[in-house]
mmCIF file of C-alpha atoms in Angstrom:
data_model
loop_
_atom_site.group_PDB
_atom_site.id
_atom_site.type_symbol
_atom_site.label_atom_id
_atom_site.label_comp_id
_atom_site.label_asym_id
_atom_site.label_seq_id
_atom_site.Cartn_x
_atom_site.Cartn_y
_atom_site.Cartn_z
ATOM 1 C CA MET A 16 -21.745 -0.886 -16.198
ATOM 2 C CA ALA A 17 -24.648 -2.661 -14.168
ATOM 3 C CA GLY A 18 -22.477 -2.440 -10.940
ATOM 4 C CA LEU A 19 -21.894 1.170 -11.536
ATOM 5 C CA LEU A 20 -25.615 1.929 -11.405
ATOM 6 C CA MET A 21 -26.846 -0.537 -8.562
ATOM 7 C CA SER A 22 -27.068 2.241 -6.061
ATOM 8 C CA ASN A 23 -27.632 6.090 -6.264
ATOM 9 C CA ASN A 24 -24.597 6.885 -4.491
ATOM 10 C CA ALA A 25 -22.513 4.916 -7.012
ATOM 11 C CA ALA A 26 -24.368 6.848 -9.853
ATOM 12 C CA VAL A 27 -23.596 10.163 -8.503
ATOM 13 C CA VAL A 28 -20.165 9.316 -8.417
ATOM 14 C CA LEU A 29 -20.110 8.063 -11.710
ATOM 15 C CA LYS A 30 -21.552 11.531 -12.827
ATOM 16 C CA LYS A 31 -19.310 13.664 -11.108
ATOM 17 C CA LEU A 32 -16.089 11.659 -12.207
ATOM 18 C CA ASN A 33 -17.640 11.916 -15.753
ATOM 19 C CA ALA A 34 -17.649 15.672 -15.638
ATOM 20 C CA GLN A 35 -13.687 15.822 -15.123
ATOM 21 C CA LEU A 36 -13.024 13.260 -17.799
ATOM 22 C CA HIS A 37 -13.169 15.465 -20.671
ATOM 23 C CA LYS A 38 -9.797 16.954 -19.227
ATOM 24 C CA MET A 39 -8.428 13.662 -19.457
ATOM 25 C CA SER A 40 -6.906 11.348 -22.156
ATOM 26 C CA GLN A 41 -7.203 7.972 -20.673
ATOM 27 C CA LYS A 42 -11.036 7.398 -22.001
ATOM 28 C CA ASP A 43 -10.222 3.648 -23.100
ATOM 29 C CA ILE A 44 -9.016 2.938 -19.339
ATOM 30 C CA TRP A 45 -12.250 4.583 -18.264
ATOM 31 C CA LYS A 46 -14.547 2.087 -20.337
ATOM 32 C CA GLN A 47 -12.681 -0.614 -18.597
ATOM 33 C CA ALA A 48 -13.774 0.732 -15.128
ATOM 34 C CA LEU A 49 -17.372 1.000 -16.424
ATOM 35 C CA SER A 50 -17.361 -2.357 -17.297
ATOM 36 C CA THR A 51 -15.541 -3.623 -14.003
ATOM 37 C CA GLY A 52 -18.186 -1.928 -12.136
ATOM 38 C CA PHE A 53 -18.142 0.380 -9.280
ATOM 39 C CA ALA A 54 -17.682 -1.048 -5.674
ATOM 40 C CA ASN A 55 -20.994 -2.024 -3.606
ATOM 41 C CA ALA A 56 -21.952 -3.672 -0.461
ATOM 42 C CA LYS A 57 -23.274 -6.809 -2.349
ATOM 43 C CA ASP A 58 -19.632 -7.635 -3.669
ATOM 44 C CA GLU A 59 -17.716 -9.967 -2.072
ATOM 45 C CA HIS A 60 -14.431 -7.940 -2.111
ATOM 46 C CA TRP A 61 -16.255 -4.740 -0.797
ATOM 47 C CA ARG A 62 -18.542 -6.281 1.716
ATOM 48 C CA TYR A 63 -16.428 -5.276 4.969
ATOM 49 C CA THR A 64 -15.010 -1.825 3.607
ATOM 50 C CA LYS A 65 -17.707 0.547 3.673
ATOM 51 C CA LEU A 66 -17.879 3.646 1.239
ATOM 52 C CA ASP A 67 -20.670 5.488 2.537
ATOM 53 C CA LYS A 68 -18.763 8.588 3.178
ATOM 54 C CA PHE A 69 -16.380 8.409 0.476
ATOM 55 C CA TYR A 70 -19.749 8.867 -1.681
ATOM 56 C CA GLN A 71 -20.162 12.064 -0.077
ATOM 57 C CA LEU A 72 -16.697 14.028 -1.593
ATOM 58 C CA ASP A 73 -16.763 16.398 -4.271
ATOM 59 C CA PHE A 74 -14.834 14.211 -6.895
ATOM 60 C CA CYS A 75 -13.110 17.287 -8.308
ATOM 61 C CA LEU A 76 -9.557 16.984 -9.694
ATOM 62 C CA SER A 77 -6.708 19.199 -7.540
ATOM 63 C CA THR A 78 -4.607 21.446 -9.637
ATOM 64 C CA LYS A 79 -1.079 21.586 -9.672
ATOM 65 C CA LYS A 80 0.677 23.461 -6.794
ATOM 66 C CA SER A 81 3.901 24.184 -5.621
ATOM 67 C CA ILE A 82 5.133 24.429 -1.821
ATOM 68 C CA SER A 83 8.251 25.884 -0.151
ATOM 69 C CA ILE A 84 11.317 23.709 0.396
ATOM 70 C CA ASP A 85 11.165 24.168 3.929
ATOM 71 C CA LYS A 86 7.706 22.210 3.896
ATOM 72 C CA VAL A 87 9.149 19.467 2.104
ATOM 73 C CA HIS A 88 12.217 19.314 4.567
ATOM 74 C CA ALA A 89 9.921 19.241 7.275
ATOM 75 C CA LEU A 90 7.551 16.483 6.030
ATOM 76 C CA ALA A 91 10.460 14.117 4.261
ATOM 77 C CA LEU A 92 11.758 11.315 6.303
ATOM 78 C CA THR A 93 14.968 12.461 7.866
ATOM 79 C CA LEU A 94 17.659 10.134 6.280
ATOM 80 C CA ASP A 95 20.337 10.279 3.409
ATOM 81 C CA CYS A 96 18.347 9.632 0.155
ATOM 82 C CA TYR A 97 17.658 10.729 -3.136
ATOM 83 C CA LEU A 98 14.417 12.859 -3.011
ATOM 84 C CA VAL A 99 11.676 13.145 -5.633
ATOM 85 C CA VAL A 100 8.898 15.019 -4.731
ATOM 86 C CA PHE A 101 5.100 14.915 -5.786
ATOM 87 C CA VAL A 102 2.496 17.574 -4.796
ATOM 88 C CA ASN A 103 -1.087 16.588 -5.324
ATOM 89 C CA GLY A 104 0.617 13.974 -8.020
ATOM 90 C CA TYR A 105 2.477 16.167 -9.715
ATOM 91 C CA TYR A 106 6.114 15.771 -10.238
ATOM 92 C CA GLN A 107 8.217 18.690 -8.610
ATOM 93 C CA PRO A 108 11.853 18.636 -9.910
ATOM 94 C CA LEU A 109 12.694 21.766 -8.684
ATOM 95 C CA LEU A 110 11.976 20.434 -4.973
ATOM 96 C CA SER A 111 13.560 17.175 -5.621
ATOM 97 C CA SER A 112 17.157 16.008 -5.476
ATOM 98 C CA GLN A 113 19.147 17.282 -8.435
ATOM 99 C CA GLU A 114 21.370 14.397 -8.053
ATOM 100 C CA LEU A 115 19.731 11.243 -8.165
ATOM 101 C CA GLY A 116 22.903 8.640 -8.575
ATOM 102 C CA SER A 117 22.285 5.947 -11.183
ATOM 103 C CA TYR A 118 18.578 6.605 -11.103
ATOM 104 C CA SER A 119 16.916 8.433 -14.054
ATOM 105 C CA ILE A 120 13.057 9.893 -14.512
ATOM 106 C CA THR A 121 11.181 10.435 -17.297
ATOM 107 C CA ASP A 122 7.322 11.145 -18.007
ATOM 108 C CA ILE A 123 5.230 8.505 -19.392
ATOM 109 C CA ASN A 124 1.914 10.254 -19.592
ATOM 110 C CA GLY A 125 -0.899 8.123 -20.861
ATOM 111 C CA GLN A 126 1.435 4.965 -21.345
ATOM 112 C CA PHE A 127 0.145 2.457 -18.513
ATOM 113 C CA GLU A 128 0.837 -1.395 -17.809
ATOM 114 C CA GLU A 129 -1.883 -3.585 -17.884
ATOM 115 C CA ALA A 130 -2.527 -4.465 -13.924
ATOM 116 C CA ILE A 131 -1.885 -8.378 -12.859
ATOM 117 C CA ASN A 132 -5.149 -8.337 -11.074
ATOM 118 C CA SER A 133 -7.006 -5.419 -12.323
ATOM 119 C CA GLU A 134 -9.805 -3.566 -9.873
ATOM 120 C CA ILE A 135 -11.815 -0.434 -9.911
ATOM 121 C CA PHE A 136 -9.602 1.717 -8.203
ATOM 122 C CA GLN A 137 -6.744 0.964 -9.821
ATOM 123 C CA LEU A 138 -8.719 1.691 -13.384
ATOM 124 C CA ILE A 139 -10.025 5.059 -11.727
ATOM 125 C CA ASN A 140 -6.513 6.162 -10.745
ATOM 126 C CA GLU A 141 -5.052 5.535 -14.321
ATOM 127 C CA SER A 142 -8.108 7.377 -15.815
ATOM 128 C CA PHE A 143 -7.557 10.287 -13.959
ATOM 129 C CA SER A 144 -3.461 10.602 -13.493
ATOM 130 C CA VAL A 145 -2.371 13.642 -15.364
ATOM 131 C CA ASN A 146 1.353 13.212 -14.370
ATOM 132 C CA ALA A 147 3.060 9.976 -14.794
ATOM 133 C CA GLN A 148 6.501 9.005 -14.742
ATOM 134 C CA GLN A 149 8.888 6.233 -15.339
ATOM 135 C CA ILE A 150 12.270 5.519 -13.010
ATOM 136 C CA ARG A 151 14.866 3.281 -14.298
ATOM 137 C CA LEU A 152 17.899 1.791 -12.259
ATOM 138 C CA PRO A 153 20.186 0.464 -15.038
ATOM 139 C CA LYS A 154 22.140 -2.831 -15.778
ATOM 140 C CA ASN A 155 24.138 -4.062 -13.087
ATOM 141 C CA LYS A 156 23.894 -0.527 -11.216
ATOM 142 C CA ILE A 157 23.972 -0.988 -7.119
ATOM 143 C CA GLU A 158 22.085 1.886 -5.177
ATOM 144 C CA THR A 159 22.438 1.202 -1.473
ATOM 145 C CA LYS A 160 21.309 4.902 -1.072
ATOM 146 C CA PRO A 161 17.170 4.828 -0.716
ATOM 147 C CA LEU A 162 14.998 6.513 -3.392
ATOM 148 C CA LEU A 163 12.489 8.331 -1.693
ATOM 149 C CA LEU A 164 9.261 9.023 -3.566
ATOM 150 C CA LEU A 165 7.341 11.695 -1.124
ATOM 151 C CA HIS A 166 3.891 11.961 -2.179
ATOM 152 C CA ILE A 167 2.412 15.405 -0.548
ATOM 153 C CA ASN A 168 -1.244 16.136 -0.646
ATOM 154 C CA ASN A 169 -2.151 19.573 -0.318
ATOM 155 C CA ALA A 170 -5.626 19.264 -2.082
ATOM 156 C CA GLN A 171 -8.345 19.541 0.537
ATOM 157 C CA GLY A 172 -11.499 18.275 -0.350
ATOM 158 C CA LYS A 173 -10.564 17.224 -3.864
ATOM 159 C CA MET A 174 -8.866 14.152 -5.441
ATOM 160 C CA THR A 175 -5.441 13.477 -6.479
ATOM 161 C CA HIS A 176 -3.983 10.770 -8.292
ATOM 162 C CA SER A 177 -0.327 9.425 -9.064
ATOM 163 C CA TYR A 178 1.427 6.695 -11.574
ATOM 164 C CA HIS A 179 4.725 5.303 -11.390
ATOM 165 C CA GLN A 180 6.610 2.503 -13.146
ATOM 166 C CA LEU A 181 10.413 1.685 -11.502
ATOM 167 C CA SER A 182 12.267 -0.441 -14.041
ATOM 168 C CA ILE A 183 15.301 -2.467 -11.872
ATOM 169 C CA GLU A 184 17.392 -3.420 -14.790
ATOM 170 C CA SER A 185 19.229 -7.092 -15.024
ATOM 171 C CA GLY A 186 21.749 -7.196 -11.935
ATOM 172 C CA ALA A 187 20.925 -4.187 -10.432
ATOM 173 C CA GLN A 188 20.015 -3.328 -6.870
ATOM 174 C CA GLY A 189 17.804 -0.713 -5.554
ATOM 175 C CA VAL A 190 15.966 0.706 -2.285
ATOM 176 C CA VAL A 191 12.945 2.455 -2.978
ATOM 177 C CA ILE A 192 10.529 3.945 -0.172
ATOM 178 C CA GLU A 193 6.984 5.439 -0.675
ATOM 179 C CA GLN A 194 5.770 8.092 1.343
ATOM 180 C CA PHE A 195 2.521 9.488 1.977
ATOM 181 C CA VAL A 196 1.900 12.515 3.920
ATOM 182 C CA ASN A 197 -0.749 15.488 3.850
ATOM 183 C CA LEU A 198 0.642 19.354 3.992
ATOM 184 C CA ASP A 199 -1.624 20.485 6.590
ATOM 185 C CA SER A 200 -4.492 19.010 8.597
ATOM 186 C CA PHE A 201 -7.686 18.795 6.306
ATOM 187 C CA GLU A 202 -11.278 19.833 7.682
ATOM 188 C CA THR A 203 -12.776 18.087 4.389
ATOM 189 C CA ALA A 204 -11.524 14.769 3.207
ATOM 190 C CA GLN A 205 -9.619 14.001 0.151
ATOM 191 C CA PHE A 206 -9.441 10.996 -2.292
ATOM 192 C CA ASN A 207 -5.962 10.000 -2.991
ATOM 193 C CA GLY A 208 -5.187 7.430 -5.477
ATOM 194 C CA ALA A 209 -1.630 5.861 -6.156
ATOM 195 C CA ARG A 210 -0.189 3.067 -8.207
ATOM 196 C CA CYS A 211 3.569 2.127 -8.594
ATOM 197 C CA VAL A 212 4.435 -0.758 -10.947
ATOM 198 C CA PHE A 213 7.823 -2.527 -10.145
ATOM 199 C CA ASN A 214 9.461 -4.381 -13.181
ATOM 200 C CA ILE A 215 12.302 -6.443 -11.442
ATOM 201 C CA ALA A 216 14.525 -7.986 -14.023
ATOM 202 C CA ASP A 217 16.767 -11.074 -13.833
ATOM 203 C CA ASN A 218 19.476 -11.309 -11.042
ATOM 204 C CA ALA A 219 17.964 -7.814 -9.895
ATOM 205 C CA SER A 220 17.021 -7.219 -6.196
ATOM 206 C CA LEU A 221 14.746 -4.405 -4.525
ATOM 207 C CA ASP A 222 13.790 -3.600 -1.175
ATOM 208 C CA HIS A 223 10.279 -1.372 -0.985
ATOM 209 C CA TYR A 224 9.114 0.154 1.807
ATOM 210 C CA LYS A 225 5.467 2.068 1.899
ATOM 211 C CA VAL A 226 4.724 4.389 4.924
ATOM 212 C CA CYS A 227 1.271 5.980 4.831
ATOM 213 C CA VAL A 228 0.323 8.846 7.004
ATOM 214 C CA GLN A 229 -2.669 10.866 5.725
ATOM 215 C CA GLU A 230 -5.242 11.951 8.279
ATOM 216 C CA ASN A 231 -8.653 12.707 7.062
ATOM 217 C CA SER A 232 -8.039 10.874 3.656
ATOM 218 C CA TYR A 233 -9.359 7.990 1.660
ATOM 219 C CA HIS A 234 -6.098 6.491 0.231
ATOM 220 C CA PHE A 235 -6.644 3.836 -2.567
ATOM 221 C CA SER A 236 -3.307 2.354 -3.839
ATOM 222 C CA HIS A 237 -2.261 -0.550 -6.020
ATOM 223 C CA ASN A 238 1.133 -2.114 -6.548
ATOM 224 C CA ASP A 239 2.241 -4.412 -8.967
ATOM 225 C CA PHE A 240 5.391 -6.436 -9.009
ATOM 226 C CA HIS A 241 6.811 -8.371 -11.971
ATOM 227 C CA LEU A 242 9.941 -10.593 -10.694
ATOM 228 C CA GLY A 243 12.340 -12.089 -13.459
ATOM 229 C CA ARG A 244 14.574 -14.959 -12.828
ATOM 230 C CA ASP A 245 16.711 -15.085 -9.622
ATOM 231 C CA THR A 246 15.326 -11.948 -7.977
ATOM 232 C CA LYS A 247 15.029 -10.660 -4.681
ATOM 233 C CA VAL A 248 12.195 -8.444 -3.480
ATOM 234 C CA ARG A 249 11.407 -7.268 -0.134
ATOM 235 C CA SER A 250 8.400 -5.403 0.119
ATOM 236 C CA LEU A 251 7.292 -4.093 3.710
ATOM 237 C CA CYS A 252 3.880 -1.696 4.113
ATOM 238 C CA PHE A 253 2.866 0.536 6.761
ATOM 239 C CA LEU A 254 -0.490 1.776 7.209
ATOM 240 C CA LEU A 255 -0.307 4.305 9.875
ATOM 241 C CA SER A 256 -2.786 6.936 9.436
ATOM 242 C CA GLY A 257 -5.547 7.611 7.300
ATOM 243 C CA ASP A 258 -9.859 7.377 7.421
ATOM 244 C CA LEU A 259 -9.813 4.897 4.970
ATOM 245 C CA ILE A 260 -7.105 3.065 3.340
ATOM 246 C CA ARG A 261 -6.999 0.364 0.922
ATOM 247 C CA HIS A 262 -3.833 -0.936 -0.448
ATOM 248 C CA HIS A 263 -3.800 -3.670 -3.283
ATOM 249 C CA THR A 264 -0.421 -5.675 -4.011
ATOM 250 C CA SER A 265 -0.600 -7.887 -6.916
ATOM 251 C CA SER A 266 2.743 -9.715 -7.905
ATOM 252 C CA ARG A 267 3.665 -12.065 -10.445
ATOM 253 C CA LEU A 268 6.707 -14.752 -9.991
ATOM 254 C CA LYS A 269 7.578 -15.548 -13.857
ATOM 255 C CA GLY A 270 11.269 -16.364 -13.493
ATOM 256 C CA GLU A 271 12.602 -19.252 -12.011
ATOM 257 C CA ASN A 272 14.233 -19.254 -8.538
ATOM 258 C CA SER A 273 12.868 -16.115 -7.461
ATOM 259 C CA HIS A 274 12.278 -14.761 -4.013
ATOM 260 C CA LEU A 275 9.474 -12.342 -2.748
ATOM 261 C CA SER A 276 9.033 -11.356 0.820
ATOM 262 C CA MET A 277 5.878 -9.015 1.072
ATOM 263 C CA HIS A 278 4.747 -8.020 4.500
ATOM 264 C CA SER A 279 2.329 -5.163 6.054
ATOM 265 C CA LEU A 280 1.426 -3.693 9.224
ATOM 266 C CA SER A 281 -1.937 -1.634 9.839
ATOM 267 C CA LEU A 282 -3.331 0.390 12.456
ATOM 268 C CA PRO A 283 -6.762 1.614 12.205
ATOM 269 C CA LYS A 284 -8.425 3.345 15.290
ATOM 270 C CA GLY A 285 -11.378 5.409 16.033
ATOM 271 C CA LYS A 286 -13.651 4.613 13.182
ATOM 272 C CA GLN A 287 -11.424 4.162 10.403
ATOM 273 C CA THR A 288 -10.864 1.121 8.220
ATOM 274 C CA TYR A 289 -7.982 -0.383 6.654
ATOM 275 C CA ASP A 290 -8.290 -2.655 3.621
ATOM 276 C CA SER A 291 -4.872 -4.812 2.882
ATOM 277 C CA ARG A 292 -5.064 -7.060 -0.007
ATOM 278 C CA THR A 293 -2.452 -8.984 -1.977
ATOM 279 C CA TYR A 294 -2.824 -11.252 -4.979
ATOM 280 C CA LEU A 295 0.193 -13.653 -6.148
ATOM 281 C CA GLU A 296 0.846 -15.714 -9.220
ATOM 282 C CA HIS A 297 3.449 -18.329 -8.828
ATOM 283 C CA GLN A 298 4.237 -19.124 -12.592
ATOM 284 C CA ALA A 299 7.791 -20.491 -12.464
ATOM 285 C CA THR A 300 9.647 -23.394 -10.934
ATOM 286 C CA TYR A 301 12.077 -23.289 -7.461
ATOM 287 C CA CYS A 302 10.194 -19.689 -6.267
ATOM 288 C CA GLN A 303 9.612 -18.995 -2.748
ATOM 289 C CA SER A 304 7.357 -16.296 -1.151
ATOM 290 C CA LEU A 305 6.851 -15.392 2.107
ATOM 291 C CA GLN A 306 3.714 -12.995 3.378
ATOM 292 C CA ILE A 307 3.218 -11.731 7.055
ATOM 293 C CA HIS A 308 0.444 -9.266 7.434
ATOM 294 C CA LYS A 309 -0.605 -7.714 10.843
ATOM 295 C CA PHE A 310 -3.239 -5.756 12.250
ATOM 296 C CA ILE A 311 -3.677 -3.823 15.594
ATOM 297 C CA VAL A 312 -7.099 -2.562 15.445
ATOM 298 C CA GLN A 313 -8.544 -0.154 18.199
ATOM 299 C CA ASP A 314 -11.697 1.522 19.374
ATOM 300 C CA GLN A 315 -14.351 0.787 16.796
ATOM 301 C CA ALA A 316 -12.256 0.349 13.863
ATOM 302 C CA VAL A 317 -12.472 -2.363 10.980
ATOM 303 C CA GLY A 318 -9.414 -4.076 9.738
ATOM 304 C CA VAL A 319 -9.388 -5.994 6.426
ATOM 305 C CA PHE A 320 -7.415 -8.430 5.204
ATOM 306 C CA ASN A 321 -7.892 -10.852 1.950
ATOM 307 C CA GLY A 322 -4.903 -12.795 0.300
ATOM 308 C CA MET A 323 -4.964 -15.195 -2.603
ATOM 309 C CA ILE A 324 -1.825 -17.099 -3.705
ATOM 310 C CA LYS A 325 -2.173 -18.935 -7.193
ATOM 311 C CA VAL A 326 0.265 -21.915 -8.100
ATOM 312 C CA ALA A 327 0.403 -22.693 -11.930
ATOM 313 C CA LYS A 328 0.580 -26.161 -13.265
ATOM 314 C CA ASP A 329 3.835 -25.920 -13.871
ATOM 315 C CA ALA A 330 5.404 -24.198 -11.068
ATOM 316 C CA ILE A 331 6.695 -27.076 -9.398
ATOM 317 C CA LYS A 332 8.864 -26.760 -6.129
ATOM 318 C CA THR A 333 7.156 -23.549 -5.120
ATOM 319 C CA ASP A 334 7.376 -22.569 -1.312
ATOM 320 C CA ALA A 335 4.665 -20.179 -0.676
ATOM 321 C CA GLN A 336 3.818 -19.253 2.766
ATOM 322 C CA MET A 337 1.054 -16.517 4.303
ATOM 323 C CA GLN A 338 0.286 -15.554 7.451
ATOM 324 C CA ASP A 339 -2.257 -12.912 8.926
ATOM 325 C CA HIS A 340 -2.150 -12.162 12.702
ATOM 326 C CA ASN A 341 -4.377 -9.515 14.317
ATOM 327 C CA LEU A 342 -4.575 -8.006 17.802
ATOM 328 C CA LEU A 343 -8.051 -6.626 18.848
ATOM 329 C CA LEU A 344 -7.381 -3.771 21.729
ATOM 330 C CA SER A 345 -11.296 -3.206 22.345
ATOM 331 C CA ASP A 346 -14.586 -4.903 22.348
ATOM 332 C CA THR A 347 -15.907 -2.737 19.455
ATOM 333 C CA CYS A 348 -13.309 -3.171 16.802
ATOM 334 C CA GLN A 349 -13.289 -5.907 14.254
ATOM 335 C CA ILE A 350 -11.314 -7.997 11.880
ATOM 336 C CA ASN A 351 -12.352 -9.500 8.526
ATOM 337 C CA SER A 352 -9.493 -12.155 7.214
ATOM 338 C CA LYS A 353 -9.789 -14.279 4.293
ATOM 339 C CA PRO A 354 -6.471 -15.970 3.137
ATOM 340 C CA GLN A 355 -6.772 -17.964 -0.110
ATOM 341 C CA LEU A 356 -4.746 -20.741 -1.979
ATOM 342 C CA GLU A 357 -5.305 -22.264 -5.411
ATOM 343 C CA ILE A 358 -2.833 -24.854 -6.073
ATOM 344 C CA TYR A 359 -2.846 -26.428 -9.743
ATOM 345 C CA ALA A 360 0.580 -28.229 -9.378
ATOM 346 C CA ASP A 361 2.084 -31.340 -7.505
ATOM 347 C CA ASP A 362 5.128 -31.068 -5.471
ATOM 348 C CA VAL A 363 4.827 -27.728 -3.995
ATOM 349 C CA LYS A 364 5.045 -26.760 -0.267
ATOM 350 C CA CYS A 365 2.100 -23.839 0.371
ATOM 351 C CA SER A 366 0.298 -22.772 3.534
ATOM 352 C CA HIS A 367 -1.774 -19.933 5.213
ATOM 353 C CA GLY A 368 -2.740 -19.105 8.430
ATOM 354 C CA CYS A 369 -4.827 -16.506 10.406
ATOM 355 C CA THR A 370 -5.012 -15.831 13.945
ATOM 356 C CA THR A 371 -6.909 -13.214 15.948
ATOM 357 C CA GLY A 372 -6.936 -12.433 19.720
ATOM 358 C CA THR A 373 -6.466 -9.974 22.365
ATOM 359 C CA LEU A 374 -3.382 -9.714 24.850
ATOM 360 C CA ASN A 375 -2.787 -12.174 26.587
ATOM 361 C CA LYS A 376 -3.987 -11.731 30.507
ATOM 362 C CA GLU A 377 -1.635 -14.038 31.618
ATOM 363 C CA GLN A 378 1.439 -12.351 30.523
ATOM 364 C CA ILE A 379 0.106 -9.035 31.418
ATOM 365 C CA PHE A 380 -0.448 -10.370 35.047
ATOM 366 C CA TYR A 381 3.161 -11.816 35.256
ATOM 367 C CA MET A 382 4.594 -8.409 34.226
ATOM 368 C CA GLN A 383 2.456 -6.675 36.904
ATOM 369 C CA SER A 384 3.940 -9.037 39.351
ATOM 370 C CA ARG A 385 7.116 -7.814 38.369
ATOM 371 C CA GLY A 386 6.116 -4.187 39.318
ATOM 372 C CA ILE A 387 5.073 -3.220 35.827
ATOM 373 C CA SER A 388 1.741 -1.321 35.685
ATOM 374 C CA GLN A 389 -0.938 -2.957 33.249
ATOM 375 C CA LYS A 390 -0.981 0.043 30.920
ATOM 376 C CA ARG A 391 2.668 -0.253 30.642
ATOM 377 C CA ALA A 392 2.309 -4.159 30.159
ATOM 378 C CA LYS A 393 -0.269 -3.747 27.519
ATOM 379 C CA LYS A 394 1.649 -1.263 25.704
ATOM 380 C CA ILE A 395 4.907 -3.292 25.672
ATOM 381 C CA LEU A 396 3.260 -6.506 24.623
ATOM 382 C CA THR A 397 1.579 -4.377 21.787
ATOM 383 C CA LEU A 398 4.557 -3.091 20.501
ATOM 384 C CA ALA A 399 6.214 -6.582 20.673
ATOM 385 C CA PHE A 400 3.680 -7.662 18.432
ATOM 386 C CA ALA A 401 4.385 -4.961 16.031
ATOM 387 C CA MET A 402 8.126 -5.368 16.170
ATOM 388 C CA ALA A 403 8.585 -8.609 14.581
ATOM 389 C CA LEU A 404 7.641 -6.594 11.099
ATOM 390 C CA THR A 405 9.625 -3.254 12.330
ATOM 391 C CA ASP A 406 12.516 -5.371 12.985
ATOM 392 C CA LEU A 407 12.783 -6.480 9.253
ATOM 393 C CA ILE A 408 13.283 -2.534 8.333
ATOM 394 C CA LYS A 409 17.008 -2.235 6.978
ATOM 395 C CA VAL A 410 16.887 1.702 6.794
ATOM 396 C CA SER A 411 17.370 2.663 10.676
ATOM 397 C CA ASP A 412 16.061 6.212 10.259
ATOM 398 C CA LEU A 413 12.956 4.633 8.825
ATOM 399 C CA LYS A 414 12.607 2.127 11.246
ATOM 400 C CA ASP A 415 12.907 4.862 14.033
ATOM 401 C CA PHE A 416 10.273 6.775 12.186
ATOM 402 C CA VAL A 417 7.636 3.623 12.094
ATOM 403 C CA VAL A 418 8.564 2.643 15.803
ATOM 404 C CA ALA A 419 8.065 6.413 16.936
ATOM 405 C CA HIS A 420 4.651 6.458 15.130
ATOM 406 C CA ILE A 421 3.527 3.356 16.574
ATOM 407 C CA ASP A 422 4.392 4.146 20.013
ATOM 408 C CA LYS A 423 2.630 7.671 19.544
ATOM 409 C CA ASN A 424 -0.586 5.815 18.375
ATOM 410 C CA LEU A 425 -0.497 3.403 21.371
ATOM 411 C CA SER A 426 -0.281 6.422 23.698
ATOM 412 C CA GLU A 427 -3.467 8.285 22.004
ATOM 413 C CA VAL A 428 -5.530 5.490 23.156
ATOM 414 C CA LYS A 429 -6.608 3.770 26.214
ATOM 415 C CA ILE A 430 -5.304 -0.171 26.058
#
């Protein structure tokens, strides 16, 4: 509670949220949020992520709304998939695919899993999630056709929240894509909270992608990955548009011989702030994890990366690698990076690293000497920096969308 009351702004937010809480059933979770304390500038985890404009929101819950099927098709990624639509956090079965292959979806309102690495906005999201679902891929089922979770926000100036649990059962294989978009351009910013919990059972595998394109929005999300024995998980997150985005991924490798790849690409520009955080626990033997996180920062934007890898005492033969690479495209932007390791086991191979810099002037000069304009040379080098991650996308239509958005993003600014 003390953290919540440290500033007048936080106290006002608390009062507004409390006014909404009487409609909700998750009061025990809200008590946890109060004991955790609200974000403030004195907290190490919030030092570089400013919430001044966020405090000015109304914090009024959105209502259940529907939109036309034509709007859904216009907003959804153009790919062959099983489509599951959410509008303002509410599941819309009539707008979703009637055939979901081997997947099933059921409501689980009020039944939330404890987070691996709990934080304030994850607790706020659970406190105010009015419509939660469990999605299940049964044992030994193999689905190469992606499951697209399309989140459409049509709640200008209000707040929306969503919660999903995905169970990939033993021996199953699936591809899941999270897409976050706004229905229209908003004049008044909105608060969008999201949480997705992935339980990957023994011998199962999952390819996971997240794409966030939400102008004039404050997007706070928290994903959890629980890995069993002999599992393989690939997760790629692309933070492409939004006023303030804070994406937190916490993972736990609790079965031996599991493998996790967890990557992200963030493109803050203007006065935006993008904050990408990972928390990974190695708890079993012979496990591998690889992380590559990249920022391309422009104008007066701010990028924040914080990554933690913890290796338990008995997790021998762990191989954990974490890299953070940042490209600064102006003299006024900034990046704040903090990769961390905590190792309590012997016989492990762990490393972390960080690089931050500008475009290579010698490379630009070389390309100019070959007849390429300076602007074009800078764009080619910037795209090449991003392609190291976009080339990892196995869904071709999704890859085309992400690459096109990066290209458009770079075309709108002077580099």
